[in-house]
PDB file of N, CA, C and O in Angstrom:
ATOM      1  N   MET A   1      97.628 100.610  91.606  1.00 51.00           N
ATOM      2  CA  MET A   1      96.887 101.236  92.685  1.00 51.00           C
ATOM      3  C   MET A   1      97.701 102.381  93.264  1.00 51.00           C
ATOM      4  O   MET A   1      98.896 102.274  93.402  1.00 51.00           O
ATOM      5  N   ARG A   2      97.045 103.399  93.620  1.00 57.00           N
ATOM      6  CA  ARG A   2      97.696 104.551  94.237  1.00 57.00           C
ATOM      7  C   ARG A   2      97.566 104.460  95.746  1.00 57.00           C
ATOM      8  O   ARG A   2      96.664 103.825  96.268  1.00 57.00           O
ATOM      9  N   ALA A   3      98.480 105.122  96.439  1.00 61.00           N
ATOM     10  CA  ALA A   3      98.488 105.090  97.903  1.00 61.00           C
ATOM     11  C   ALA A   3      97.139 105.517  98.475  1.00 61.00           C
ATOM     12  O   ALA A   3      96.640 104.908  99.413  1.00 61.00           O
ATOM     13  N   ALA A   4      96.543 106.548  97.908  1.00 69.00           N
ATOM     14  CA  ALA A   4      95.249 107.030  98.402  1.00 69.00           C
ATOM     15  C   ALA A   4      94.157 105.978  98.222  1.00 69.00           C
ATOM     16  O   ALA A   4      93.240 105.885  99.020  1.00 69.00           O
ATOM     17  N   GLU A   5      94.272 105.176  97.184  1.00 73.00           N
ATOM     18  CA  GLU A   5      93.276 104.137  96.919  1.00 73.00           C
ATOM     19  C   GLU A   5      93.436 102.932  97.833  1.00 73.00           C
ATOM     20  O   GLU A   5      92.490 102.167  98.007  1.00 73.00           O
ATOM     21  N   THR A   6      94.619 102.736  98.389  1.00 72.00           N
ATOM     22  CA  THR A   6      94.875 101.554  99.205  1.00 72.00           C
ATOM     23  C   THR A   6      95.114 101.857 100.677  1.00 72.00           C
ATOM     24  O   THR A   6      95.273 100.937 101.468  1.00 72.00           O
ATOM     25  N   ALA A   7      95.118 103.120 101.050  1.00 78.00           N
ATOM     26  CA  ALA A   7      95.441 103.506 102.421  1.00 78.00           C
ATOM     27  C   ALA A   7      94.520 102.851 103.445  1.00 78.00           C
ATOM     28  O   ALA A   7      94.959 102.503 104.542  1.00 78.00           O
ATOM     29  N   HIS A   8      93.280 102.658 103.104  1.00 85.00           N
ATOM     30  CA  HIS A   8      92.314 102.084 104.041  1.00 85.00           C
ATOM     31  C   HIS A   8      92.293 100.555 104.015  1.00 85.00           C
ATOM     32  O   HIS A   8      91.618  99.924 104.816  1.00 85.00           O
ATOM     33  N   LEU A   9      93.045  99.950 103.092  1.00 89.00           N
ATOM     34  CA  LEU A   9      93.059  98.497 102.952  1.00 89.00           C
ATOM     35  C   LEU A   9      94.215  97.861 103.714  1.00 89.00           C
ATOM     36  O   LEU A   9      95.294  98.431 103.800  1.00 89.00           O
ATOM     37  N   SER A  10      93.977  96.665 104.228  1.00 90.00           N
ATOM     38  CA  SER A  10      95.068  95.910 104.838  1.00 90.00           C
ATOM     39  C   SER A  10      95.919  95.301 103.723  1.00 90.00           C
ATOM     40  O   SER A  10      95.486  95.223 102.560  1.00 90.00           O
ATOM     41  N   ILE A  11      97.106  94.853 104.066  1.00 90.00           N
ATOM     42  CA  ILE A  11      97.966  94.193 103.090  1.00 90.00           C
ATOM     43  C   ILE A  11      97.262  92.949 102.539  1.00 90.00           C
ATOM     44  O   ILE A  11      97.320  92.664 101.342  1.00 90.00           O
ATOM     45  N   THR A  12      96.548  92.236 103.386  1.00 93.00           N
ATOM     46  CA  THR A  12      95.805  91.054 102.945  1.00 93.00           C
ATOM     47  C   THR A  12      94.748  91.429 101.920  1.00 93.00           C
ATOM     48  O   THR A  12      94.586  90.752 100.902  1.00 93.00           O
ATOM     49  N   GLN A  13      94.032  92.516 102.148  1.00 92.00           N
ATOM     50  CA  GLN A  13      93.019  92.961 101.185  1.00 92.00           C
ATOM     51  C   GLN A  13      93.652  93.338  99.852  1.00 92.00           C
ATOM     52  O   GLN A  13      93.100  93.040  98.794  1.00 92.00           O
ATOM     53  N   ILE A  14      94.808  93.973  99.894  1.00 90.00           N
ATOM     54  CA  ILE A  14      95.516  94.315  98.659  1.00 90.00           C
ATOM     55  C   ILE A  14      95.935  93.038  97.937  1.00 90.00           C
ATOM     56  O   ILE A  14      95.776  92.920  96.717  1.00 90.00           O
ATOM     57  N   ALA A  15      96.438  92.064  98.680  1.00 93.00           N
ATOM     58  CA  ALA A  15      96.841  90.790  98.087  1.00 93.00           C
ATOM     59  C   ALA A  15      95.662  90.135  97.372  1.00 93.00           C
ATOM     60  O   ALA A  15      95.792  89.667  96.232  1.00 93.00           O
ATOM     61  N   TYR A  16      94.508  90.099  98.009  1.00 94.00           N
ATOM     62  CA  TYR A  16      93.318  89.506  97.390  1.00 94.00           C
ATOM     63  C   TYR A  16      92.897  90.262  96.139  1.00 94.00           C
ATOM     64  O   TYR A  16      92.499  89.663  95.149  1.00 94.00           O
ATOM     65  N   ARG A  17      93.013  91.584  96.160  1.00 92.00           N
ATOM     66  CA  ARG A  17      92.656  92.377  94.977  1.00 92.00           C
ATOM     67  C   ARG A  17      93.546  92.050  93.789  1.00 92.00           C
ATOM     68  O   ARG A  17      93.141  92.183  92.645  1.00 92.00           O
ATOM     69  N   TRP A  18      94.800  91.670  94.061  1.00 91.00           N
ATOM     70  CA  TRP A  18      95.741  91.319  92.998  1.00 91.00           C
ATOM     71  C   TRP A  18      95.634  89.846  92.623  1.00 91.00           C
ATOM     72  O   TRP A  18      96.412  89.354  91.806  1.00 91.00           O
ATOM     73  N   GLY A  19      94.687  89.128  93.235  1.00 95.00           N
ATOM     74  CA  GLY A  19      94.451  87.743  92.846  1.00 95.00           C
ATOM     75  C   GLY A  19      95.206  86.699  93.649  1.00 95.00           C
ATOM     76  O   GLY A  19      95.179  85.520  93.301  1.00 95.00           O
ATOM     77  N   PHE A  20      95.862  87.102  94.711  1.00 95.00           N
ATOM     78  CA  PHE A  20      96.562  86.142  95.559  1.00 95.00           C
ATOM     79  C   PHE A  20      95.574  85.485  96.510  1.00 95.00           C
ATOM     80  O   PHE A  20      94.633  86.119  96.971  1.00 95.00           O
ATOM     81  N   GLY A  21      95.795  84.232  96.819  1.00 93.00           N
ATOM     82  CA  GLY A  21      94.918  83.507  97.724  1.00 93.00           C
ATOM     83  C   GLY A  21      95.240  83.734  99.192  1.00 93.00           C
ATOM     84  O   GLY A  21      94.447  83.414 100.063  1.00 93.00           O
ATOM     85  N   ASP A  22      96.426  84.289  99.450  1.00 90.00           N
ATOM     86  CA  ASP A  22      96.819  84.581 100.824  1.00 90.00           C
ATOM     87  C   ASP A  22      97.884  85.674 100.835  1.00 90.00           C
ATOM     88  O   ASP A  22      98.581  85.888  99.851  1.00 90.00           O
ATOM     89  N   SER A  23      98.014  86.339 101.961  1.00 91.00           N
ATOM     90  CA  SER A  23      98.963  87.449 102.043  1.00 91.00           C
ATOM     91  C   SER A  23     100.408  86.978 102.109  1.00 91.00           C
ATOM     92  O   SER A  23     101.321  87.721 101.742  1.00 91.00           O
ATOM     93  N   SER A  24     100.631  85.746 102.535  1.00 94.00           N
ATOM     94  CA  SER A  24     101.989  85.215 102.616  1.00 94.00           C
ATOM     95  C   SER A  24     102.639  85.127 101.235  1.00 94.00           C
ATOM     96  O   SER A  24     103.788  85.550 101.049  1.00 94.00           O
ATOM     97  N   SER A  25     101.916  84.586 100.274  1.00 94.00           N
ATOM     98  CA  SER A  25     102.438  84.495  98.907  1.00 94.00           C
ATOM     99  C   SER A  25     102.671  85.881  98.320  1.00 94.00           C
ATOM    100  O   SER A  25     103.691  86.138  97.682  1.00 94.00           O
ATOM    101  N   PHE A  26     101.727  86.773  98.547  1.00 95.00           N
ATOM    102  CA  PHE A  26     101.865  88.147  98.071  1.00 95.00           C
ATOM    103  C   PHE A  26     103.113  88.787  98.659  1.00 95.00           C
ATOM    104  O   PHE A  26     103.922  89.395  97.938  1.00 95.00           O
ATOM    105  N   SER A  27     103.291  88.664  99.964  1.00 95.00           N
ATOM    106  CA  SER A  27     104.428  89.287 100.630  1.00 95.00           C
ATOM    107  C   SER A  27     105.750  88.744 100.124  1.00 95.00           C
ATOM    108  O   SER A  27     106.712  89.499  99.925  1.00 95.00           O
ATOM    109  N   LYS A  28     105.809  87.445  99.895  1.00 95.00           N
ATOM    110  CA  LYS A  28     107.041  86.820  99.396  1.00 95.00           C
ATOM    111  C   LYS A  28     107.411  87.360  98.017  1.00 95.00           C
ATOM    112  O   LYS A  28     108.557  87.740  97.765  1.00 95.00           O
ATOM    113  N   ILE A  29     106.444  87.424  97.123  1.00 95.00           N
ATOM    114  CA  ILE A  29     106.701  87.921  95.771  1.00 95.00           C
ATOM    115  C   ILE A  29     106.975  89.417  95.796  1.00 95.00           C
ATOM    116  O   ILE A  29     107.865  89.914  95.109  1.00 95.00           O
ATOM    117  N   PHE A  30     106.231  90.155  96.609  1.00 94.00           N
ATOM    118  CA  PHE A  30     106.441  91.597  96.722  1.00 94.00           C
ATOM    119  C   PHE A  30     107.866  91.890  97.187  1.00 94.00           C
ATOM    120  O   PHE A  30     108.559  92.736  96.614  1.00 94.00           O
ATOM    121  N   LYS A  31     108.308  91.162  98.206  1.00 95.00           N
ATOM    122  CA  LYS A  31     109.658  91.394  98.739  1.00 95.00           C
ATOM    123  C   LYS A  31     110.726  91.068  97.693  1.00 95.00           C
ATOM    124  O   LYS A  31     111.726  91.773  97.575  1.00 95.00           O
ATOM    125  N   ARG A  32     110.499  90.032  96.915  1.00 96.00           N
ATOM    126  CA  ARG A  32     111.442  89.680  95.852  1.00 96.00           C
ATOM    127  C   ARG A  32     111.519  90.787  94.808  1.00 96.00           C
ATOM    128  O   ARG A  32     112.591  91.144  94.334  1.00 96.00           O
ATOM    129  N   GLU A  33     110.391  91.359  94.458  1.00 93.00           N
ATOM    130  CA  GLU A  33     110.338  92.389  93.417  1.00 93.00           C
ATOM    131  C   GLU A  33     110.801  93.764  93.881  1.00 93.00           C
ATOM    132  O   GLU A  33     111.400  94.509  93.118  1.00 93.00           O
ATOM    133  N   PHE A  34     110.498  94.127  95.122  1.00 91.00           N
ATOM    134  CA  PHE A  34     110.748  95.483  95.592  1.00 91.00           C
ATOM    135  C   PHE A  34     111.782  95.570  96.717  1.00 91.00           C
ATOM    136  O   PHE A  34     112.024  96.647  97.246  1.00 91.00           O
ATOM    137  N   ALA A  35     112.369  94.442  97.104  1.00 93.00           N
ATOM    138  CA  ALA A  35     113.406  94.391  98.144  1.00 93.00           C
ATOM    139  C   ALA A  35     112.933  95.002  99.469  1.00 93.00           C
ATOM    140  O   ALA A  35     113.707  95.596 100.206  1.00 93.00           O
ATOM    141  N   SER A  36     111.647  94.854  99.743  1.00 94.00           N
ATOM    142  CA  SER A  36     111.051  95.376 100.965  1.00 94.00           C
ATOM    143  C   SER A  36     109.731  94.652 101.184  1.00 94.00           C
ATOM    144  O   SER A  36     109.051  94.307 100.224  1.00 94.00           O
ATOM    145  N   SER A  37     109.388  94.439 102.441  1.00 94.00           N
ATOM    146  CA  SER A  37     108.091  93.838 102.702  1.00 94.00           C
ATOM    147  C   SER A  37     107.004  94.859 102.384  1.00 94.00           C
ATOM    148  O   SER A  37     107.254  96.073 102.417  1.00 94.00           O
ATOM    149  N   PRO A  38     105.789  94.409 102.076  1.00 92.00           N
ATOM    150  CA  PRO A  38     104.710  95.371 101.822  1.00 92.00           C
ATOM    151  C   PRO A  38     104.479  96.325 102.996  1.00 92.00           C
ATOM    152  O   PRO A  38     104.261  97.517 102.797  1.00 92.00           O
ATOM    153  N   LYS A  39     104.578  95.797 104.203  1.00 90.00           N
ATOM    154  CA  LYS A  39     104.382  96.627 105.397  1.00 90.00           C
ATOM    155  C   LYS A  39     105.451  97.721 105.486  1.00 90.00           C
ATOM    156  O   LYS A  39     105.133  98.891 105.711  1.00 90.00           O
ATOM    157  N   ASP A  40     106.715  97.342 105.304  1.00 92.00           N
ATOM    158  CA  ASP A  40     107.799  98.323 105.364  1.00 92.00           C
ATOM    159  C   ASP A  40     107.710  99.321 104.215  1.00 92.00           C
ATOM    160  O   ASP A  40     107.971 100.509 104.385  1.00 92.00           O
ATOM    161  N   TYR A  41     107.349  98.831 103.051  1.00 89.00           N
ATOM    162  CA  TYR A  41     107.211  99.687 101.875  1.00 89.00           C
ATOM    163  C   TYR A  41     106.124 100.733 102.102  1.00 89.00           C
ATOM    164  O   TYR A  41     106.300 101.911 101.803  1.00 89.00           O
ATOM    165  N   ARG A  42     105.018 100.288 102.650  1.00 85.00           N
ATOM    166  CA  ARG A  42     103.912 101.206 102.940  1.00 85.00           C
ATOM    167  C   ARG A  42     104.332 102.240 103.984  1.00 85.00           C
ATOM    168  O   ARG A  42     104.061 103.427 103.826  1.00 85.00           O
ATOM    169  N   ALA A  43     105.027 101.796 105.021  1.00 86.00           N
ATOM    170  CA  ALA A  43     105.464 102.710 106.080  1.00 86.00           C
ATOM    171  C   ALA A  43     106.424 103.778 105.548  1.00 86.00           C
ATOM    172  O   ALA A  43     106.449 104.899 106.048  1.00 86.00           O
ATOM    173  N   ALA A  44     107.180 103.431 104.516  1.00 86.00           N
ATOM    174  CA  ALA A  44     108.127 104.372 103.920  1.00 86.00           C
ATOM    175  C   ALA A  44     107.460 105.296 102.900  1.00 86.00           C
ATOM    176  O   ALA A  44     108.125 106.112 102.275  1.00 86.00           O
ATOM    177  N   GLY A  45     106.160 105.155 102.711  1.00 79.00           N
ATOM    178  CA  GLY A  45     105.431 106.025 101.791  1.00 79.00           C
ATOM    179  C   GLY A  45     105.311 105.484 100.387  1.00 79.00           C
ATOM    180  O   GLY A  45     105.007 106.214  99.462  1.00 79.00           O
ATOM    181  N   GLY A  46     105.543 104.194 100.207  1.00 71.00           N
ATOM    182  CA  GLY A  46     105.494 103.583  98.885  1.00 71.00           C
ATOM    183  C   GLY A  46     104.096 103.379  98.362  1.00 71.00           C
ATOM    184  O   GLY A  46     103.137 103.952  98.843  1.00 71.00           O
ATOM    185  N   PHE A  47     103.971 102.569  97.380  1.00 60.00           N
ATOM    186  CA  PHE A  47     102.786 102.190  96.625  1.00 60.00           C
ATOM    187  C   PHE A  47     102.429 103.192  95.542  1.00 60.00           C
ATOM    188  O   PHE A  47     102.216 102.797  94.432  1.00 60.00           O
ATOM    189  N   SER A  48     102.394 104.468  95.822  1.00 54.00           N
ATOM    190  CA  SER A  48     102.028 105.395  94.757  1.00 54.00           C
ATOM    191  C   SER A  48     103.119 105.511  93.700  1.00 54.00           C
ATOM    192  O   SER A  48     102.832 105.571  92.514  1.00 54.00           O
ATOM    193  N   SER A  49     104.387 105.498  94.099  1.00 46.00           N
ATOM    194  CA  SER A  49     105.465 105.665  93.132  1.00 46.00           C
ATOM    195  C   SER A  49     105.707 104.418  92.292  1.00 46.00           C
ATOM    196  O   SER A  49     106.292 104.495  91.222  1.00 46.00           O
ATOM    197  N   GLN A  50     105.255 103.283  92.744  1.00 46.00           N
ATOM    198  CA  GLN A  50     105.473 102.038  92.016  1.00 46.00           C
ATOM    199  C   GLN A  50     104.211 101.508  91.351  1.00 46.00           C
ATOM    200  O   GLN A  50     104.181 100.398  90.860  1.00 46.00           O
ATOM    201  N   ALA A  51     103.162 102.295  91.334  1.00 48.00           N
ATOM    202  CA  ALA A  51     101.886 101.827  90.792  1.00 48.00           C
ATOM    203  C   ALA A  51     102.009 101.369  89.345  1.00 48.00           C
ATOM    204  O   ALA A  51     101.409 100.378  88.953  1.00 48.00           O
ATOM    205  N   ARG A  52     102.796 102.074  88.545  1.00 40.00           N
ATOM    206  CA  ARG A  52     102.933 101.680  87.145  1.00 40.00           C
ATOM    207  C   ARG A  52     103.586 100.314  87.009  1.00 40.00           C
ATOM    208  O   ARG A  52     103.165  99.489  86.229  1.00 40.00           O
ATOM    209  N   ARG A  53     104.612 100.040  87.803  1.00 49.00           N
ATOM    210  CA  ARG A  53     105.284  98.741  87.733  1.00 49.00           C
ATOM    211  C   ARG A  53     104.337  97.626  88.183  1.00 49.00           C
ATOM    212  O   ARG A  53     104.248  96.589  87.554  1.00 49.00           O
ATOM    213  N   ALA A  54     103.612  97.848  89.267  1.00 49.00           N
ATOM    214  CA  ALA A  54     102.697  96.840  89.769  1.00 49.00           C
ATOM    215  C   ALA A  54     101.589  96.550  88.757  1.00 49.00           C
ATOM    216  O   ALA A  54     101.198  95.407  88.568  1.00 49.00           O
ATOM    217  N   SER A  55     101.112  97.574  88.089  1.00 47.00           N
ATOM    218  CA  SER A  55     100.027  97.380  87.145  1.00 47.00           C
ATOM    219  C   SER A  55     100.517  96.741  85.846  1.00 47.00           C
ATOM    220  O   SER A  55      99.717  96.326  85.020  1.00 47.00           O
ATOM    221  N   SER A  56     101.828  96.621  85.693  1.00 48.00           N
ATOM    222  CA  SER A  56     102.355  96.035  84.460  1.00 48.00           C
ATOM    223  C   SER A  56     102.368  94.512  84.501  1.00 48.00           C
ATOM    224  O   SER A  56     102.755  93.878  83.536  1.00 48.00           O
ATOM    225  N   GLY A  57     101.941  93.930  85.608  1.00 54.00           N
ATOM    226  CA  GLY A  57     101.807  92.475  85.655  1.00 54.00           C
ATOM    227  C   GLY A  57     102.868  91.750  86.457  1.00 54.00           C
ATOM    228  O   GLY A  57     103.035  90.559  86.316  1.00 54.00           O
ATOM    229  N   TRP A  58     103.574  92.414  87.330  1.00 51.00           N
ATOM    230  CA  TRP A  58     104.618  91.736  88.094  1.00 51.00           C
ATOM    231  C   TRP A  58     104.087  90.609  88.954  1.00 51.00           C
ATOM    232  O   TRP A  58     104.791  89.686  89.268  1.00 51.00           O
ATOM    233  N   ALA A  59     102.814  90.650  89.313  1.00 49.00           N
ATOM    234  CA  ALA A  59     102.244  89.636  90.208  1.00 49.00           C
ATOM    235  C   ALA A  59     101.709  88.417  89.467  1.00 49.00           C
ATOM    236  O   ALA A  59     101.214  87.503  90.070  1.00 49.00           O
ATOM    237  N   THR A  60     101.812  88.399  88.170  1.00 45.00           N
ATOM    238  CA  THR A  60     101.244  87.269  87.445  1.00 45.00           C
ATOM    239  C   THR A  60     102.243  86.169  87.281  1.00 45.00           C
ATOM    240  O   THR A  60     103.407  86.317  87.444  1.00 45.00           O
TER     241      THR A  60
END
């Protein structure tokens, strides 16, 4: 997903789109993979630069 595609979505909505049942599990795995919470990552301008890694299946 690109930043422009997710800018209007909450972190919970993004988690559900990736197949997570809750945002807590998503946040825990996201932080392990990217060393930053989804909220902090988004605030720093992330998501667009890591779209390829995320789409490669890190959440499975």
